Short mmCIF file of C-alpha atoms in Angstrom, two decimals:
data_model
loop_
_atom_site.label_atom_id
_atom_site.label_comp_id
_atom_site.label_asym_id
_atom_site.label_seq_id
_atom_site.Cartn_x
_atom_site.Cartn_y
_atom_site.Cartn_z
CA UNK D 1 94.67 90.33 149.01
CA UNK D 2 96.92 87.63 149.70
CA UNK D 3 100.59 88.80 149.41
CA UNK D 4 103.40 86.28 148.50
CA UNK D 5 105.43 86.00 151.39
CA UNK D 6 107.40 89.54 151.59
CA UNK D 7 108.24 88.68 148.18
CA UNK D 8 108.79 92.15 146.12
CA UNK D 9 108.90 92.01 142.37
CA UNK D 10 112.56 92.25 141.17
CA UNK D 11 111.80 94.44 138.11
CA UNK D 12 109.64 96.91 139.22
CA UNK D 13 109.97 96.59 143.18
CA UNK D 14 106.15 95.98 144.11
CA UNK D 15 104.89 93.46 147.06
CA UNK D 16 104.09 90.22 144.95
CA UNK D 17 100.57 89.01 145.26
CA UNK D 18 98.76 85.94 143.94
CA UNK D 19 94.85 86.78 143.81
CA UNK D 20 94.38 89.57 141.05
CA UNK D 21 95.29 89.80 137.51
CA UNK D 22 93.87 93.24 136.93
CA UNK D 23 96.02 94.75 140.49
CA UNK D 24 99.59 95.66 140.42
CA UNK D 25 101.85 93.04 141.62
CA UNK D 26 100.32 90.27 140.57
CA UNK D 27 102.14 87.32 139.25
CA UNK D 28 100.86 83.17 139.13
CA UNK D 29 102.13 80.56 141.59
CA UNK D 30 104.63 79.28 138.86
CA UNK D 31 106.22 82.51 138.81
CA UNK D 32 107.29 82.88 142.52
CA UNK D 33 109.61 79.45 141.86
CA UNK D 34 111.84 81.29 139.61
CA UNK D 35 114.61 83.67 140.40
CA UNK D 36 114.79 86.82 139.89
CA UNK D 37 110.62 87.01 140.43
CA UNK D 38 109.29 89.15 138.16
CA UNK D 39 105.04 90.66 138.38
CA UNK D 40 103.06 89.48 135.62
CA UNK D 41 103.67 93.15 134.28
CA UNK D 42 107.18 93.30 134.35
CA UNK D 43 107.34 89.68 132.61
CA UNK D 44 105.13 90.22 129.60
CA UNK D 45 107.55 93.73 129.70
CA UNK D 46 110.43 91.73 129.44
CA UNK D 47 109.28 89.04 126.92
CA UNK D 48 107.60 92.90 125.71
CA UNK D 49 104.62 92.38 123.22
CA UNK D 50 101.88 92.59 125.60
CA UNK D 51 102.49 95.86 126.94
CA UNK D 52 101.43 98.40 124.18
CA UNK D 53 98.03 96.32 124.00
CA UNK D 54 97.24 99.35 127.14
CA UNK D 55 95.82 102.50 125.23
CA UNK D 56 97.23 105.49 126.38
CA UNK D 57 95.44 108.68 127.01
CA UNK D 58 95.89 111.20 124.65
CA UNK D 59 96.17 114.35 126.85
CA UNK D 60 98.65 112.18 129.54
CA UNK D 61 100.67 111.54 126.53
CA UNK D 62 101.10 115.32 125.61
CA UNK D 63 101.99 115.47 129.44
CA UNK D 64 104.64 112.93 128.73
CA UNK D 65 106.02 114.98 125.77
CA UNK D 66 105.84 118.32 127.25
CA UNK D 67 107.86 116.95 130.36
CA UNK D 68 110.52 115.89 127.76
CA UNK D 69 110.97 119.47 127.34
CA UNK D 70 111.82 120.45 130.73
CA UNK D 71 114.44 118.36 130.90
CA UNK D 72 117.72 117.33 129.39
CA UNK D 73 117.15 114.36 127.08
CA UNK D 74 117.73 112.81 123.74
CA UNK D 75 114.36 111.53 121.95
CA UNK D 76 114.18 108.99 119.69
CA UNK D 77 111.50 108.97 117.25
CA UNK D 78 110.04 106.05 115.88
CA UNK D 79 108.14 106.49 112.22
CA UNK D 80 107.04 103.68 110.42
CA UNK D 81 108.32 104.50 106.54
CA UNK D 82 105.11 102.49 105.04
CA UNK D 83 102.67 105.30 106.62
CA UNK D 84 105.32 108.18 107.03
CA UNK D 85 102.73 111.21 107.04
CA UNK D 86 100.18 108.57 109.88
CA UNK D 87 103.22 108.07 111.97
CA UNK D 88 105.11 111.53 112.21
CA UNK D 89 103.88 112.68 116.21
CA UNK D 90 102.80 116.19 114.68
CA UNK D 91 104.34 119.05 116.45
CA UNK D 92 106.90 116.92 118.34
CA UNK D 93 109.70 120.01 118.25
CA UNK D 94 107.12 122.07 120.21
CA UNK D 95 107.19 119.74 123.01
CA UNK D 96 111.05 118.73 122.81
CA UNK D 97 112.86 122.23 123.31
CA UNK D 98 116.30 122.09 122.73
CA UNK D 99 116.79 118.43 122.93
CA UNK D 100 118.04 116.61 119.71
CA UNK D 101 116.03 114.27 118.28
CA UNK D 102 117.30 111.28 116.43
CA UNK D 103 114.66 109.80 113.90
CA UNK D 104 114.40 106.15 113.36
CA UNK D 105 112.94 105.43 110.54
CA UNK D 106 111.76 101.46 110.43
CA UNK D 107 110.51 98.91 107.95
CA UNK D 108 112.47 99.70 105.49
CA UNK D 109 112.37 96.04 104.00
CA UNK D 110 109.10 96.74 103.33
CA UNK D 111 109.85 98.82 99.98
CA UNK D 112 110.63 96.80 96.97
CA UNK D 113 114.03 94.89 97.00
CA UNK D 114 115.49 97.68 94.05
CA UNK D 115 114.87 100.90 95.98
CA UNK D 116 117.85 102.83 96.45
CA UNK D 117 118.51 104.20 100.51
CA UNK D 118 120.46 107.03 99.81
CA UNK D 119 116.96 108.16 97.55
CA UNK D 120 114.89 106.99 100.51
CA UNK D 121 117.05 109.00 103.21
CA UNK D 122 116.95 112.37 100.49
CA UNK D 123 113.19 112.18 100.30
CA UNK D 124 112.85 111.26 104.63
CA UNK D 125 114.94 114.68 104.85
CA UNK D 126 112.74 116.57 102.66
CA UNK D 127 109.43 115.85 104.42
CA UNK D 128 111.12 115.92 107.73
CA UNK D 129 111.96 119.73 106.31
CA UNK D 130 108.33 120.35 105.36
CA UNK D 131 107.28 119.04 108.37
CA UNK D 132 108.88 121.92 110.63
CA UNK D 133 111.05 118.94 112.67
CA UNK D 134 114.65 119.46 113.48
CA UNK D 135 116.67 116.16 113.73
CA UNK D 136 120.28 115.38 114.93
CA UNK D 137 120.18 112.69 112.67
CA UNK D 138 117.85 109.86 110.34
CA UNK D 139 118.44 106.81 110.30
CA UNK D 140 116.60 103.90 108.40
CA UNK D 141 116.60 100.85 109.46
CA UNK D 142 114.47 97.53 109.73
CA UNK D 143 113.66 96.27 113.11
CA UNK D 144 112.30 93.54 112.55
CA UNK D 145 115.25 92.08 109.98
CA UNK D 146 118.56 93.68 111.68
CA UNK D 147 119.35 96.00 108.98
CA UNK D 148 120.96 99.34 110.29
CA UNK D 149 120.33 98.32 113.70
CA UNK D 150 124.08 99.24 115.08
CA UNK D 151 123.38 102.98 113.11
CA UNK D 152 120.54 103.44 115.36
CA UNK D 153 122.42 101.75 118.77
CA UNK D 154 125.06 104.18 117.69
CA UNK D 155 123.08 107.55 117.07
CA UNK D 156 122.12 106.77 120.60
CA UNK D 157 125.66 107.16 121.94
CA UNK D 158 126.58 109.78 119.85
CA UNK D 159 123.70 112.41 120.54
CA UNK D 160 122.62 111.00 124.20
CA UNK D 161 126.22 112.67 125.95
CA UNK D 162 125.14 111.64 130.00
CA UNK D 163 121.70 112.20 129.22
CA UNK D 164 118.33 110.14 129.43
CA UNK D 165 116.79 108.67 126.58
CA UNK D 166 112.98 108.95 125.82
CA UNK D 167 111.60 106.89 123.14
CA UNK D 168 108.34 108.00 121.47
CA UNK D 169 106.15 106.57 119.13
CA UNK D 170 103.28 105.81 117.35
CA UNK D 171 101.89 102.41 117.65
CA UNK D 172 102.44 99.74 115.29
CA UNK D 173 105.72 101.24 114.09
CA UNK D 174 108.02 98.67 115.33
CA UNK D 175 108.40 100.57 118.67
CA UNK D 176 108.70 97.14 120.77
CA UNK D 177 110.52 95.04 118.40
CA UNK D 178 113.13 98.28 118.19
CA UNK D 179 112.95 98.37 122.22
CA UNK D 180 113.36 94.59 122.87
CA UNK D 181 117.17 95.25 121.07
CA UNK D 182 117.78 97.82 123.08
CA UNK D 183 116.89 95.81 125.97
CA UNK D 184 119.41 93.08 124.80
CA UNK D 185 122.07 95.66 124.05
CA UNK D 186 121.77 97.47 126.73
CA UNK D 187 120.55 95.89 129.90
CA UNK D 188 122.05 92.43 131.17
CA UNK D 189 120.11 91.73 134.04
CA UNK D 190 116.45 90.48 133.60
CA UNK D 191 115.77 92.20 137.05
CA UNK D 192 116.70 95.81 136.24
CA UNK D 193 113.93 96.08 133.91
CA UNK D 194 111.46 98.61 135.85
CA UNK D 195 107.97 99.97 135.17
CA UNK D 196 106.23 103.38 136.59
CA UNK D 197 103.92 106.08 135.97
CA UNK D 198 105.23 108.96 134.46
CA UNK D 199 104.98 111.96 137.06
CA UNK D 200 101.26 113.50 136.57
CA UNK D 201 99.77 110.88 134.52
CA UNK D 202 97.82 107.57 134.76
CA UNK D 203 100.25 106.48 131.37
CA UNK D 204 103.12 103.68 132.68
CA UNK D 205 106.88 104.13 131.28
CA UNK D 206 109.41 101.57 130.77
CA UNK D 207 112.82 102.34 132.14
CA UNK D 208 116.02 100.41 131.03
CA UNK D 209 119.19 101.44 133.26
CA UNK D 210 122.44 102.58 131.08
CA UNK D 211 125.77 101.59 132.78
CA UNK D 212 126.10 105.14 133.37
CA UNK D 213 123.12 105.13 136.00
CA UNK D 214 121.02 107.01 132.64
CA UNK D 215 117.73 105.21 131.29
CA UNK D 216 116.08 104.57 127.95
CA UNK D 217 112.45 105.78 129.29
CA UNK D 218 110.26 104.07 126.87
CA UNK D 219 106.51 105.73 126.61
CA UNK D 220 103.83 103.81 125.31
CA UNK D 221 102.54 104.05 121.65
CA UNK D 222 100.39 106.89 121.12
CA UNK D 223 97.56 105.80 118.89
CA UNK D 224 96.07 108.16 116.10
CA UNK D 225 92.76 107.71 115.05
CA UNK D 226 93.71 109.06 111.28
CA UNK D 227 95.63 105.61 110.69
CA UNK D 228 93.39 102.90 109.32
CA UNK D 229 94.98 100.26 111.55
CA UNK D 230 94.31 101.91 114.62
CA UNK D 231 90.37 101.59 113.27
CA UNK D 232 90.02 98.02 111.86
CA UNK D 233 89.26 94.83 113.33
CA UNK D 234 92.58 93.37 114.95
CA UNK D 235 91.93 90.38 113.16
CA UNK D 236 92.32 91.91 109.65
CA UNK D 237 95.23 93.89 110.71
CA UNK D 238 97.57 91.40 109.82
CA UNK D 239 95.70 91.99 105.52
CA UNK D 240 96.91 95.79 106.20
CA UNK D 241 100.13 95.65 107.47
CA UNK D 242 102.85 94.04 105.06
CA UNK D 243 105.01 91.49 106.31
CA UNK D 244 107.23 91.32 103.66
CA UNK D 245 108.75 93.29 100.88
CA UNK D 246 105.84 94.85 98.92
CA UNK D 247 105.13 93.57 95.17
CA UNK D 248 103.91 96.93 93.07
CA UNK D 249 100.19 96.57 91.34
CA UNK D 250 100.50 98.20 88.32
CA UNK D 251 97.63 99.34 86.66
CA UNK D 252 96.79 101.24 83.32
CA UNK D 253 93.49 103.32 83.89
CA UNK D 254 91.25 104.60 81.33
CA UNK D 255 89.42 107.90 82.88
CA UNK D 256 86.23 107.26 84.80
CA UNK D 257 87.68 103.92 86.36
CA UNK D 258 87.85 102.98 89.55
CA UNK D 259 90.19 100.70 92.24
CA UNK D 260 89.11 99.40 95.37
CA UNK D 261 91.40 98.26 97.92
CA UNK D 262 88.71 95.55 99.38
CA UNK D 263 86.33 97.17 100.77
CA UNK D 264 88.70 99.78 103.13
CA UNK D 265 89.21 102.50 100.21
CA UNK D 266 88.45 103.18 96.75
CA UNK D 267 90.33 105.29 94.12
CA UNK D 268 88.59 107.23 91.30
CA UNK D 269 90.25 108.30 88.31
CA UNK D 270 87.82 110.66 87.33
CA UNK D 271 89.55 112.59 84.62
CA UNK D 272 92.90 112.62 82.70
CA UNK D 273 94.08 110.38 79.33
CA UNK D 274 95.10 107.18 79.82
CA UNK D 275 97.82 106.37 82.40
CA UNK D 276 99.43 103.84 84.80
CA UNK D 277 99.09 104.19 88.54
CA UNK D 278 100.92 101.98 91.01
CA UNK D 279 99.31 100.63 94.22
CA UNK D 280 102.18 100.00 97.13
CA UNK D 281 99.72 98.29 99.30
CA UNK D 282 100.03 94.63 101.50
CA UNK D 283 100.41 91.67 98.81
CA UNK D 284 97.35 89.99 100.60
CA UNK D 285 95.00 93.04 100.31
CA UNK D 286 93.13 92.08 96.96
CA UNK D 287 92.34 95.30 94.70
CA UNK D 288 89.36 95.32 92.41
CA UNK D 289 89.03 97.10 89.35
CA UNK D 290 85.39 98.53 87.71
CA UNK D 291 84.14 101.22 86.08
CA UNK D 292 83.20 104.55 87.89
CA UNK D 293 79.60 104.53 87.21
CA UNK D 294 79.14 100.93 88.38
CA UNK D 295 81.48 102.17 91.59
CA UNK D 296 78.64 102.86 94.03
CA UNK D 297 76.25 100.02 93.07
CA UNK D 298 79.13 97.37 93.35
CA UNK D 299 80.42 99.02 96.59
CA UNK D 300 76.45 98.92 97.84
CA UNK D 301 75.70 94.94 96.68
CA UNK D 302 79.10 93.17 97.34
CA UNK D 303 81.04 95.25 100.37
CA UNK D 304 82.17 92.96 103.01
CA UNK D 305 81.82 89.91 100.70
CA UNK D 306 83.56 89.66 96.99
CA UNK D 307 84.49 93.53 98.62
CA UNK D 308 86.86 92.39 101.24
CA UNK D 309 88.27 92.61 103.97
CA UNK D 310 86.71 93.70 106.13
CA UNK D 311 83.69 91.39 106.51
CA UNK D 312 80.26 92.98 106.88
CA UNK D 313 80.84 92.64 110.69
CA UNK D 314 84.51 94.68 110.42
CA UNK D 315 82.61 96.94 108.34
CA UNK D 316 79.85 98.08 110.63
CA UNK D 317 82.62 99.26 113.01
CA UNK D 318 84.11 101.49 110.57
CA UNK D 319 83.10 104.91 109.89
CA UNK D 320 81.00 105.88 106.13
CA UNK D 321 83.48 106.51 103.94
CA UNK D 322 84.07 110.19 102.78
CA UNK D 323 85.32 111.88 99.47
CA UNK D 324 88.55 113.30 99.38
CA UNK D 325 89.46 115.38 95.50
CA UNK D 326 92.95 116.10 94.22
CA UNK D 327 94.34 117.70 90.79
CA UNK D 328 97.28 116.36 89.48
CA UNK D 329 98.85 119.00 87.68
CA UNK D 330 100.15 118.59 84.28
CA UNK D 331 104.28 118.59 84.51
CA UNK D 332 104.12 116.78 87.61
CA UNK D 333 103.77 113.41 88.99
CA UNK D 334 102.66 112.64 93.03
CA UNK D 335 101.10 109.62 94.97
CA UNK D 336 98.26 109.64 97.36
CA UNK D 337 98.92 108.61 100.89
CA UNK D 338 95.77 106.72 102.64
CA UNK D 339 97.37 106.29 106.31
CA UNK D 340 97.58 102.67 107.57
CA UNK D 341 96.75 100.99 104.17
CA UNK D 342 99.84 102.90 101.64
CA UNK D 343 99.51 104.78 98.49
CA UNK D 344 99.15 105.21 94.77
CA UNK D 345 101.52 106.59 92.56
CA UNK D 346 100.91 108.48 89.44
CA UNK D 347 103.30 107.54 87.19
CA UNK D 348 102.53 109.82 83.74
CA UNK D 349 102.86 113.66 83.96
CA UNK D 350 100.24 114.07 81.95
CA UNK D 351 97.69 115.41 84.65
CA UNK D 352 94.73 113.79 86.42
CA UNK D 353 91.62 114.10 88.55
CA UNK D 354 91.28 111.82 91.18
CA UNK D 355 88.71 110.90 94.06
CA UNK D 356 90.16 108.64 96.90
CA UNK D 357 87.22 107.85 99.07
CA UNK D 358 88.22 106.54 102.85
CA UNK D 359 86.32 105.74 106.54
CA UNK D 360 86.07 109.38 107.83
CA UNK D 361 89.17 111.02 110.11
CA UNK D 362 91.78 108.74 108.25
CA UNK D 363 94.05 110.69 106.81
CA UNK D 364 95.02 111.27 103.29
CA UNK D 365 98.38 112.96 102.00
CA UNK D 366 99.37 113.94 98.23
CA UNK D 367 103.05 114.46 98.14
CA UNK D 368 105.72 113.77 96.65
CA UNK D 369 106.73 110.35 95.09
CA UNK D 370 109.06 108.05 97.55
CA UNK D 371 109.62 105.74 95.04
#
């Protein structure tokens, strides 16, 4: 393999080498004109998006979080706020031991323009509660449009003392887009920007120096199979995931109706008096109303066609999808997660029977309403 020259890699230290892509150190002709050099890696690090396309190993990941707690860290948790229950790592506080944890909550422009935080943070600390997770301290914030960025750059320096920083996450909750600030807060030189495996594992971590010779460690996104986007076609991922701030579907259901979310998920209201529900979903997924007992016939003649997305292709990767029953008491309202695609609130306290049917292993959560 044909080495550059002596040239090493000024992020991540590695002999530079021209001839293969797929081996570390391995960065195009163009690159070795420019100063600092960076490896391919280290490059699509620092301009970031490309790097959580690697998926990591489950069990290396536990590794990862399990050597968290033998040492003397802060972790940051990334949760996405639009799949809360999806994006939670379950059992994190049996893997951090006594080290704080400082919950980022992102995407908060995604809720509708009239939602009010404090309400948001009361009901984050509640299922944080029910969740068995102890946190130094939640904070919301968007990413992706700046809002309560300097909270979370803060928290950091408040809870962190001299210590390292690990960053955990699932993916597609913002993690890069949160990182790449962090990077631009907190590391000036394009050079210092290093990449290794974490001790034990075949999983690479991202390491940004603090001036006090600490790091952010950055792990790569752990991906759970229950969330619908980790399941769909790539291509229809941008249908699931909201870009903006969600517009409400409202809709009043006679009992024995029946909603489906293209052809990803259906929603059954099988008994109860009339009501409204409202569907927080992406603005671009279409929903599609009918009548229970035309449900399965419709599903059967028009899924991946007037029933989409997914196309018929998209769909043939996805798993059947499986019943899943709730009760609504009467004197209480709720909403029905579906992980990766959002919920359904019941709006009437009147009581209701419902059937949300999804592709089988995503998961589905009643609790109480955010909104």
């Amino acid at each position: 393999m044909a080495m550059a020259g002596g040239l090493r890699c000024s992020g991540c230290g590695v002999p530079i080498q021209t001839e293969s892509p797929d081996k570390l150190g391995y960065a195009p002709d163009a690159a070795l004109k420019k100063d600092p050099v960076l490896c391919q890696r280290c490059f699509r690090i620092k301009h970031y998006n490309e790097i959580s396309s690697i998926t990591p190993n489950q069990d290396d990941f536990l590794k990862i979080l399990s050597g968290i707690g033998r040492t003397e860290a802060l972790v940051v948790h990334i949760v996405d706020l639009f799949d809360f229950e999806g994006s939670l790592i379950g059992g994190l506080h049996r893997f951090v031991g006594h080290n704080p944890v400082v919950l980022v909550v992102n995407k908060i422009d995604l809720l509708p323009k009239a939602i009010n935080v404090n309400r948001i943070l009361n009901w984050v600390q509640k299922q944080v509660k029910e969740h068995g997770l102890k946190t130094a301290e939640i904070v919301l914030c968007s990413a992706k449009k700046n809002i309560g960025f300097d909270r979370v750059v803060a928290a950091i320096a408040d809870h962190r003392g001299t210590k390292d920083v690990y960053v955990v996450g699932a993916t597609n909750v913002g993690k890069s887009t949160l990182i790449n600030r962090l990077i631009g807060d907190y590391s000036d030189l394009e050079s210092e920007l290093t990449t290794s495996p974490y001790p034990g594992t075949t999983l690479d971590v991202v390491e940004i120096p603090l001036d006090d010779g600490r790091h952010i460690i950055d792990t790569p996104g752990i991906v759970y199979g229950h969330r619908l986007t980790e399941l769909v076609d790539k291509r229809d991922l941008q249908t699931l995931l909201p870009d903006k701030a969600i517009k409400p579907s409202v809709f009043q259901l006679n009992e024995k109706q029946t909603l489906f979310f293209g052809a990803y998920a259906r929603f059954d209201f099988t008994q109860g008096e009339r009501q409204s529900f409202t569907c927080y979903t992406s603005n671009l997924l279409p929903i599609h109303r009918t009548k229970l007992e035309r449900a399965d016939e419709l599903y059967a003649e028009h899924k991946g066609e007037m029933l989409s997305p997914p196309s018929k292709d998209g769909l043939a990767a996805l798993p059947p999808l499986v019943k899943h029953a709730y009760r609504i008491p009467k004197g209480t309202k709720g909403e029905v997660l579906i992980s990766g695609l959002g919920w359904i609130a019941i709006n009437s306290d009147a009581g209701a029977q419902i059937v949300v049917h999804v592709p089988k292993g995503v998961k589905v959560a009643l609790r109480d309403s955010l909104i």
